[in-house]
Short mmCIF file of C-alpha atoms in Angstrom, two decimals:
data_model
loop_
_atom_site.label_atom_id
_atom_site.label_comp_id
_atom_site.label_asym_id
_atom_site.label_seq_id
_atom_site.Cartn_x
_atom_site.Cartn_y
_atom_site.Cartn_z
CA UNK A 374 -83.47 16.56 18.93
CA UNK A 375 -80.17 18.07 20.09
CA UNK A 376 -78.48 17.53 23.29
CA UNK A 377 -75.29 17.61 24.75
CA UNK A 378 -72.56 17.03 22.87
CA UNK A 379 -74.40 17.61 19.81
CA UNK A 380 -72.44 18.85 17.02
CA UNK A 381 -74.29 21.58 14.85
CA UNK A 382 -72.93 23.53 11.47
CA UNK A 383 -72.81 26.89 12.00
CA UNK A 384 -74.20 29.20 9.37
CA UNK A 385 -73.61 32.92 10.03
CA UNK A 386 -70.86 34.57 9.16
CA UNK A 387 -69.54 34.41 12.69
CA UNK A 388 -66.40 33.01 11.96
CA UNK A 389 -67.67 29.65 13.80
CA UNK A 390 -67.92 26.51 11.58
CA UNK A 391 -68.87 23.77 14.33
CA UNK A 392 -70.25 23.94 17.28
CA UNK A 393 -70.80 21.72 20.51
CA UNK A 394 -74.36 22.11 22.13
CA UNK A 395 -73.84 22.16 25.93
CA UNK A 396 -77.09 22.95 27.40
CA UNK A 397 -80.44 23.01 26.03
CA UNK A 398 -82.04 26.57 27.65
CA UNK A 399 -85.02 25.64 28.21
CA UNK A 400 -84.06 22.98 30.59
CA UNK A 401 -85.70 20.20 28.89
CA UNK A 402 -83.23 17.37 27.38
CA UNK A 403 -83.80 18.27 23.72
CA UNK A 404 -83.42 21.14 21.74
CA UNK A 405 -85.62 21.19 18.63
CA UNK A 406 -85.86 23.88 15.58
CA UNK A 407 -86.34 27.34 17.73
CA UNK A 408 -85.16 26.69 20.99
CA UNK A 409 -81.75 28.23 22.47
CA UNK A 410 -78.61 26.52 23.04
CA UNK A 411 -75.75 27.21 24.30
CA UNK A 412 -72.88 26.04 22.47
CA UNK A 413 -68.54 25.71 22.85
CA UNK A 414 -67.39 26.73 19.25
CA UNK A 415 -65.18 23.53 18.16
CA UNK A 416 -63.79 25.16 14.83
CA UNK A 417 -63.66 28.61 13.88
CA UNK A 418 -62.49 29.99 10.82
CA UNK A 419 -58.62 31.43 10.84
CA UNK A 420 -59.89 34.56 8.53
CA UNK A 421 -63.38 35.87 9.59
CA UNK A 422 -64.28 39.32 9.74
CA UNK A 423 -65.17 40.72 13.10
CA UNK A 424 -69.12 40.31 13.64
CA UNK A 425 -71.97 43.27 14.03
CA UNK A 426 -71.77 44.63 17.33
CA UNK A 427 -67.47 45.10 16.82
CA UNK A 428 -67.41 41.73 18.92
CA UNK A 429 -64.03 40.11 18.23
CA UNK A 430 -64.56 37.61 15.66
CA UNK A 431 -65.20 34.27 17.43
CA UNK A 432 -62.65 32.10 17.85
CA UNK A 433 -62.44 28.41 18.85
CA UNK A 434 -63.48 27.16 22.38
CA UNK A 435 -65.50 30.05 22.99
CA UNK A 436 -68.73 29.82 24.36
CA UNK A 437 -72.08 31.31 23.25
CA UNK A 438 -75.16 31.15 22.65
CA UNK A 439 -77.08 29.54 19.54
CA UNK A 440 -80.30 29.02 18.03
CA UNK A 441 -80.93 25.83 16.02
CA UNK A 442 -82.16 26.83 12.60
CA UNK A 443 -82.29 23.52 10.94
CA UNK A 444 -82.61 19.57 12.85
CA UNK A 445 -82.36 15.97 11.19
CA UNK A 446 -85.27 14.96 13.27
CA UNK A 447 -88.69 15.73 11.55
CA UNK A 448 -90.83 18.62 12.80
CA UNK A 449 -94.08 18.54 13.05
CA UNK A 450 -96.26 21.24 11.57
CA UNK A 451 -100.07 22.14 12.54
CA UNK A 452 -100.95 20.96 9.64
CA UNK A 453 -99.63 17.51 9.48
CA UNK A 454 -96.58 18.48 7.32
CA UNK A 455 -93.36 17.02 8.66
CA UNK A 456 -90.37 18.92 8.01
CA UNK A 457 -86.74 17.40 7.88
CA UNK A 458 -83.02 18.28 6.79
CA UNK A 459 -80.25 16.90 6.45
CA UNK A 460 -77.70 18.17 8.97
CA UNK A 461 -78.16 20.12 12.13
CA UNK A 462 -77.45 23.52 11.99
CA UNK A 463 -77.57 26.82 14.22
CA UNK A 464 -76.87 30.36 14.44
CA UNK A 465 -74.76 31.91 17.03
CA UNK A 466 -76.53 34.88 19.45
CA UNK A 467 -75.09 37.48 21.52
CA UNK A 468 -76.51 38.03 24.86
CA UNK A 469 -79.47 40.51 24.32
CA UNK A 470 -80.88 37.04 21.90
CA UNK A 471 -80.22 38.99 19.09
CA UNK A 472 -77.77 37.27 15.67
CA UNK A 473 -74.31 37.49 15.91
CA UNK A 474 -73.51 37.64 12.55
CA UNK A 475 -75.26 39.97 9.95
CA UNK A 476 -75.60 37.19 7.16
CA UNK A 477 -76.97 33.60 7.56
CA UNK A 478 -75.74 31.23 4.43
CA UNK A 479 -78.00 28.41 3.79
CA UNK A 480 -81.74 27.27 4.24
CA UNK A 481 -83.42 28.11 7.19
CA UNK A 482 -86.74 26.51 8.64
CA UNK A 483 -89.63 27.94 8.84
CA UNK A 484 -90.39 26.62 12.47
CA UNK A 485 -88.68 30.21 13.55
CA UNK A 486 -91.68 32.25 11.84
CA UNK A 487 -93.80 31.80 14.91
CA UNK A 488 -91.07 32.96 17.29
CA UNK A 489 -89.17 36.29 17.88
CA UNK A 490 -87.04 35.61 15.04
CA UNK A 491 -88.03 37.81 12.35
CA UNK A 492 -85.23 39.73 11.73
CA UNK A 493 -83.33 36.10 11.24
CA UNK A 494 -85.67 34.87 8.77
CA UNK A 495 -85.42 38.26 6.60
CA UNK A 496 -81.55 37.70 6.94
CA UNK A 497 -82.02 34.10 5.75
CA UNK A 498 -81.76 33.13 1.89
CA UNK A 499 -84.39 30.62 1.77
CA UNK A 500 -86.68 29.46 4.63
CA UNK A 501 -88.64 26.65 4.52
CA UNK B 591 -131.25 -4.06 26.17
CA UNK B 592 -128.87 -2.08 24.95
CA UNK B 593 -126.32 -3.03 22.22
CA UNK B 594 -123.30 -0.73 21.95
CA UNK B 595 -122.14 -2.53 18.51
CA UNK B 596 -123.71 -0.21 15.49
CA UNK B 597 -123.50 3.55 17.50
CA UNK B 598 -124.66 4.90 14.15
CA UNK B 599 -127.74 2.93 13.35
CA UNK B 600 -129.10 3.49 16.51
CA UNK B 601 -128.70 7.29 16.51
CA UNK B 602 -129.96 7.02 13.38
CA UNK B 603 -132.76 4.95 14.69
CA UNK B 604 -133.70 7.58 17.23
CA UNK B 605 -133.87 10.39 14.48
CA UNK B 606 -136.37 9.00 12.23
CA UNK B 607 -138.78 8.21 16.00
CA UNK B 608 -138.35 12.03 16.48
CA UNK B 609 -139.51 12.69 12.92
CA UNK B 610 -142.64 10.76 13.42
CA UNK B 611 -143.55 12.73 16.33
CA UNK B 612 -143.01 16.19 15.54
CA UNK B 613 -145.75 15.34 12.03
CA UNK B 614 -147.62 18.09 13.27
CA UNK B 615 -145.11 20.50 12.40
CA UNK B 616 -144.68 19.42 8.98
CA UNK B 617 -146.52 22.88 8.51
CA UNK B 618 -143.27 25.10 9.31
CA UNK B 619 -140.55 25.84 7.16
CA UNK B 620 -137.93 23.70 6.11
CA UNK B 621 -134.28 24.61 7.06
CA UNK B 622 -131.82 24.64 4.26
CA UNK B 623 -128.47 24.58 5.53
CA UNK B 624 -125.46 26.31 4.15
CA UNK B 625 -123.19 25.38 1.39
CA UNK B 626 -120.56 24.75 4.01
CA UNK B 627 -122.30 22.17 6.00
CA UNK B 628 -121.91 18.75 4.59
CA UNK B 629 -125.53 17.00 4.85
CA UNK B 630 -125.42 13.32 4.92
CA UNK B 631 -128.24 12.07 2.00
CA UNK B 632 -128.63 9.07 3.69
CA UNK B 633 -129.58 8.80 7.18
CA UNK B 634 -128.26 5.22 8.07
CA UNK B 635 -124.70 4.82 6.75
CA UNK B 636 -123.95 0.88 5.86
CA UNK B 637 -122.09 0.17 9.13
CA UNK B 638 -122.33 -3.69 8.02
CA UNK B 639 -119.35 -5.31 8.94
CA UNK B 640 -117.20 -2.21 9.93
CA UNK B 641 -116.08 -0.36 12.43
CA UNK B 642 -116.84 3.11 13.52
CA UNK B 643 -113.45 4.61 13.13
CA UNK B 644 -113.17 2.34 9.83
CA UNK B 645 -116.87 4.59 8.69
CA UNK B 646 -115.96 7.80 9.88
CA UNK B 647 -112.53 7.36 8.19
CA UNK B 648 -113.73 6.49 4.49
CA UNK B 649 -116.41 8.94 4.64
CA UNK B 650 -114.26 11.49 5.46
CA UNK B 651 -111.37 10.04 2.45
CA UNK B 652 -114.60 10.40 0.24
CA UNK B 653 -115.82 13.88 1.31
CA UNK B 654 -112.01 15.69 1.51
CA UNK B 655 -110.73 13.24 -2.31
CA UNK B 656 -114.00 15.15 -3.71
CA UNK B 657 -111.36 17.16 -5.27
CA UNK B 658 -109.94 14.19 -7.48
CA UNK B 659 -106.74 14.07 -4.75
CA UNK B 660 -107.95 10.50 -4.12
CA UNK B 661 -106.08 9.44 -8.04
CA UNK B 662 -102.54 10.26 -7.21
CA UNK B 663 -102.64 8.02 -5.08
CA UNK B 664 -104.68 5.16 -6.85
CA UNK B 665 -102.42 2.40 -8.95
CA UNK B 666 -105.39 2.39 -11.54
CA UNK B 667 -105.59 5.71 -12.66
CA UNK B 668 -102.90 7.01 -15.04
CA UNK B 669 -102.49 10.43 -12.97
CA UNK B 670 -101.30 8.12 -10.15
CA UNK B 671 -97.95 9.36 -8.72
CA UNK B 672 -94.77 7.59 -8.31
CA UNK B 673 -92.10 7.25 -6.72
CA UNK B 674 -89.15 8.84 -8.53
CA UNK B 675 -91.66 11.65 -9.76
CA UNK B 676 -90.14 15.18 -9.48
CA UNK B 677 -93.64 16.58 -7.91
CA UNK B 678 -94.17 20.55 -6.87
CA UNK B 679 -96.69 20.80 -4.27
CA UNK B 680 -98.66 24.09 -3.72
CA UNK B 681 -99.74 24.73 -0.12
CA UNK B 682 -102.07 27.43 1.50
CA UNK B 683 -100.06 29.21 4.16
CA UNK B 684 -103.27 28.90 6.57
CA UNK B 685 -107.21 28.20 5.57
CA UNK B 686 -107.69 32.27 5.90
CA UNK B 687 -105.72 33.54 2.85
CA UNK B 688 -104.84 32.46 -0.74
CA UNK B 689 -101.44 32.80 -0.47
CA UNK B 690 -99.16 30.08 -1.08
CA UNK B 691 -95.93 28.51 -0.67
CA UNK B 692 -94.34 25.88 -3.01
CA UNK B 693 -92.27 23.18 -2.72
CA UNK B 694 -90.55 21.25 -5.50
CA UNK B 695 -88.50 17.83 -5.25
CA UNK B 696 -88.80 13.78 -5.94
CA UNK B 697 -91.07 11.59 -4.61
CA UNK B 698 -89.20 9.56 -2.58
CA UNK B 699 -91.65 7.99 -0.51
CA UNK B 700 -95.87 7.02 -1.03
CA UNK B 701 -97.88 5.58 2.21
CA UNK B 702 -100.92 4.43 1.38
CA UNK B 703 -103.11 5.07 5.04
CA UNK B 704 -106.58 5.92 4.07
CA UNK B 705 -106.86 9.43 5.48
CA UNK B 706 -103.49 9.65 6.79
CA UNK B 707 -102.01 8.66 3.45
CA UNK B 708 -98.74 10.90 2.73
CA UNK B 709 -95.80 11.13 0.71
CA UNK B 710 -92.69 12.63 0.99
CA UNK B 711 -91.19 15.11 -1.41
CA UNK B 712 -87.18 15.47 -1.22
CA UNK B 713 -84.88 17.91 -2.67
CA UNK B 714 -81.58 19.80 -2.43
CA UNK B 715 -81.33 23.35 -1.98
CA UNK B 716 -78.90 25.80 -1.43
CA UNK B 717 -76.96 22.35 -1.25
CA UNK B 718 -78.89 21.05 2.31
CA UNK B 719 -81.34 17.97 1.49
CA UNK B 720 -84.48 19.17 3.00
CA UNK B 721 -87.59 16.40 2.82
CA UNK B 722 -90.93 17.51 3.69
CA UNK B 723 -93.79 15.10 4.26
CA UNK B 724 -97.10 15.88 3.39
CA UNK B 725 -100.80 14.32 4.31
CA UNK B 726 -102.85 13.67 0.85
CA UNK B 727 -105.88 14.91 2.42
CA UNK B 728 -104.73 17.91 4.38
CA UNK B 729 -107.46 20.92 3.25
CA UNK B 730 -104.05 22.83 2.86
CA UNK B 731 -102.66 21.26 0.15
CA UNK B 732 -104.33 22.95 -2.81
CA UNK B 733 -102.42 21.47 -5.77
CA UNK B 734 -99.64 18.64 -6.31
CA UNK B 735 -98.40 18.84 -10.15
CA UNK B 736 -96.32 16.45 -11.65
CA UNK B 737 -93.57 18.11 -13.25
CA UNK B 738 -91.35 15.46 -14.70
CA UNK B 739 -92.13 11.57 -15.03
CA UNK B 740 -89.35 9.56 -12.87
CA UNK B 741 -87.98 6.94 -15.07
CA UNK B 742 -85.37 3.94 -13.70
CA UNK B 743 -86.39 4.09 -10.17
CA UNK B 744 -87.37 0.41 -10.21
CA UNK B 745 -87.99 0.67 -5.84
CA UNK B 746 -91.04 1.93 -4.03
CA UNK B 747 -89.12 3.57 -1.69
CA UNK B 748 -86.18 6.00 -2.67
CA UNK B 749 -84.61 6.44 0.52
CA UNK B 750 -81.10 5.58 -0.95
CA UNK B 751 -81.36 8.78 -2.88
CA UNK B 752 -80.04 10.35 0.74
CA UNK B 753 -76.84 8.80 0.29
CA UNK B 754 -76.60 8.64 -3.78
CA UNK B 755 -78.45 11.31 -5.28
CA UNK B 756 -76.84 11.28 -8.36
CA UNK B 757 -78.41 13.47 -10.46
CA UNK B 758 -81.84 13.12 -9.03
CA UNK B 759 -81.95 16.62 -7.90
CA UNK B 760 -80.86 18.79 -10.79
CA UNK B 761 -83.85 20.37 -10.58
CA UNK B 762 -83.33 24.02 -11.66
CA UNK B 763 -85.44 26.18 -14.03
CA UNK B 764 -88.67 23.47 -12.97
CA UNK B 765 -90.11 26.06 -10.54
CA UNK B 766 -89.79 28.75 -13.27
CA UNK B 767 -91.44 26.46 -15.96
CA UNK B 768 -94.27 25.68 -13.47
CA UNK B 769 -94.78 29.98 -12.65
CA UNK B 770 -94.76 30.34 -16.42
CA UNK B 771 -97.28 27.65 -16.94
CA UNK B 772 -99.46 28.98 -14.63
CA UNK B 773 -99.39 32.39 -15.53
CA UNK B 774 -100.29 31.33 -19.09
CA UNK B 775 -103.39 29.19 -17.80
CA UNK B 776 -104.21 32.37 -15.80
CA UNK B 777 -104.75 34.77 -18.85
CA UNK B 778 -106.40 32.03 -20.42
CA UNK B 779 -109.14 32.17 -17.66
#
């Protein structure tokens, strides 16, 4: 359940470390594990390479678009399973929706199967 | 007049009046129905003292703990599970296919709720904490294996392990201990 003002690890290679959630896009008040954000990067790494596309790396107070990958508050699955993690986490997209980075370090959930996120989810060490 | 209290006796009631009128037919052939369709053997459940919801709820504990599920959960047996257990759970990815997905971590949490019971599995990977809850009676849950017995966990609830895991979660090399077990009980069969 992310909102504004939301703080959210990042975890592509980006160059972002936090970021700010400042609107939830599909108008609702919360964001949960799927949805698009749009985020102001609070804390960017000095020393990242430049991303995919040959975007300038990303530097702090930029803003951007995210999806959240990972949420404290449990998810429910169709099943009855309830899903939760420990931190809140997202990874930054350009403006076609498509990643920004071209690695993603850390678990992912696997709430983003039944989306359009499937190139994300092969990018993603471990999904859940 | 009508009563509303026993639903159930009175259906069953009105079966066993349709019986008696249709002795005629006792000459045609007798449906068997399929393996899938659970056929109550008795016609008028004991509804004695409890509720509908209360009925429908332990039948259905009964009919989906066929599988012996039912003893993890029960202090009696000595396969019950507890809390500090480091606990893999195998789950069908959907009722259509046979492939699976596993999860590994402590037990960190046991609610006893009749149908709903659950328990929640917690572990640390790729340094994230990631708990997942699971319902005991969920037809997708096709195996929960105790892999180690948790020892010193003197609480029923483990939520301080959020804060102090200590080394609760060195659980490495488990998952490949439980694939080689398995694969040996597989050329066995």
């Amino acid at each position: 359940m992310l909102q504004l003002k939301s703080i959210l690890n990042v975890i592509d290679n980006s160059g972002a470390v936090w970021a700010e959630c400042i609107r939830v896009l599909h108008g609702g008040k919360y964001a949960r594990i799927g949805d698009e954000i749009v985020v102001v990067v609070n804390k960017a790494k000095s020393n990242a390479v430049a991303t995919a596309s040959g975007i300038p790396k990303v530097k702090k107070g930029d803003v951007r678009h995210a999806l959240v990958v990972r949420a404290r508050k449990e998810t429910l699955r169709p099943d009855g399973r309830y899903v939760r993690f420990d931190d809140n986490a997202c990874v930054l997209l350009n403006k076609q929706g498509e990643p920004l980075g071209t690695r993603v370090l850390g678990v992912v959930s696997g709430e983003l199967r039944q989306k359009r996120w499937m190139k994300l989810l092969s990018l993603a060490p471990k999904v859940i | 007049m009508l009563s509303f209290t026993r639903p159930l006796a009175r259906m069953a009631g009105l079966v066993q009046l349709r019986s008696a009128s249709t002795a005629a037919n006792a000459a045609k052939p007798t449906y068997t129905a399929p393996a899938s369709v659970i056929v109550p053997t008795q016609f008028k459940p004991n509804t004695k003292g409890q509720g509908l919801m209360q009925l429908i709820s332990k039948e259905e504990t009964k009919r989906l703990g066929a599988d012996g599920r039912s003893k993890l959960f029960n202090k009696s047996h000595q396969d019950c599970l507890r809390p500090g257990d480091v606990v893999l759970v195998e789950t069908l990815n959907s009722m259509s296919t046979d492939k699976t997905s596993t999860f590994i971590g402590v037990l960190i949490a046991m609610d006893r709720r009749g149908l709903h019971s659950n328990f929640t599995v917690r572990n640390v990977v790729l340094k994230v904490g990631v708990e997942m809850k699971y319902m005991l009676y969920s037809p997708l849950i096709k195996a929960v294996r105790v892999m180690k017995k948790g020892e010193g966990f003197r609480r029923a609830k483990l939520f301080y392990l959020r804060d102090n895991p200590g080394r609760a979660f060195r659980l490495e090399g488990l998952v490949r201990q439980d694939k080689a077990e398995q694969a040996k009980k597989a050329v066995k069969a």
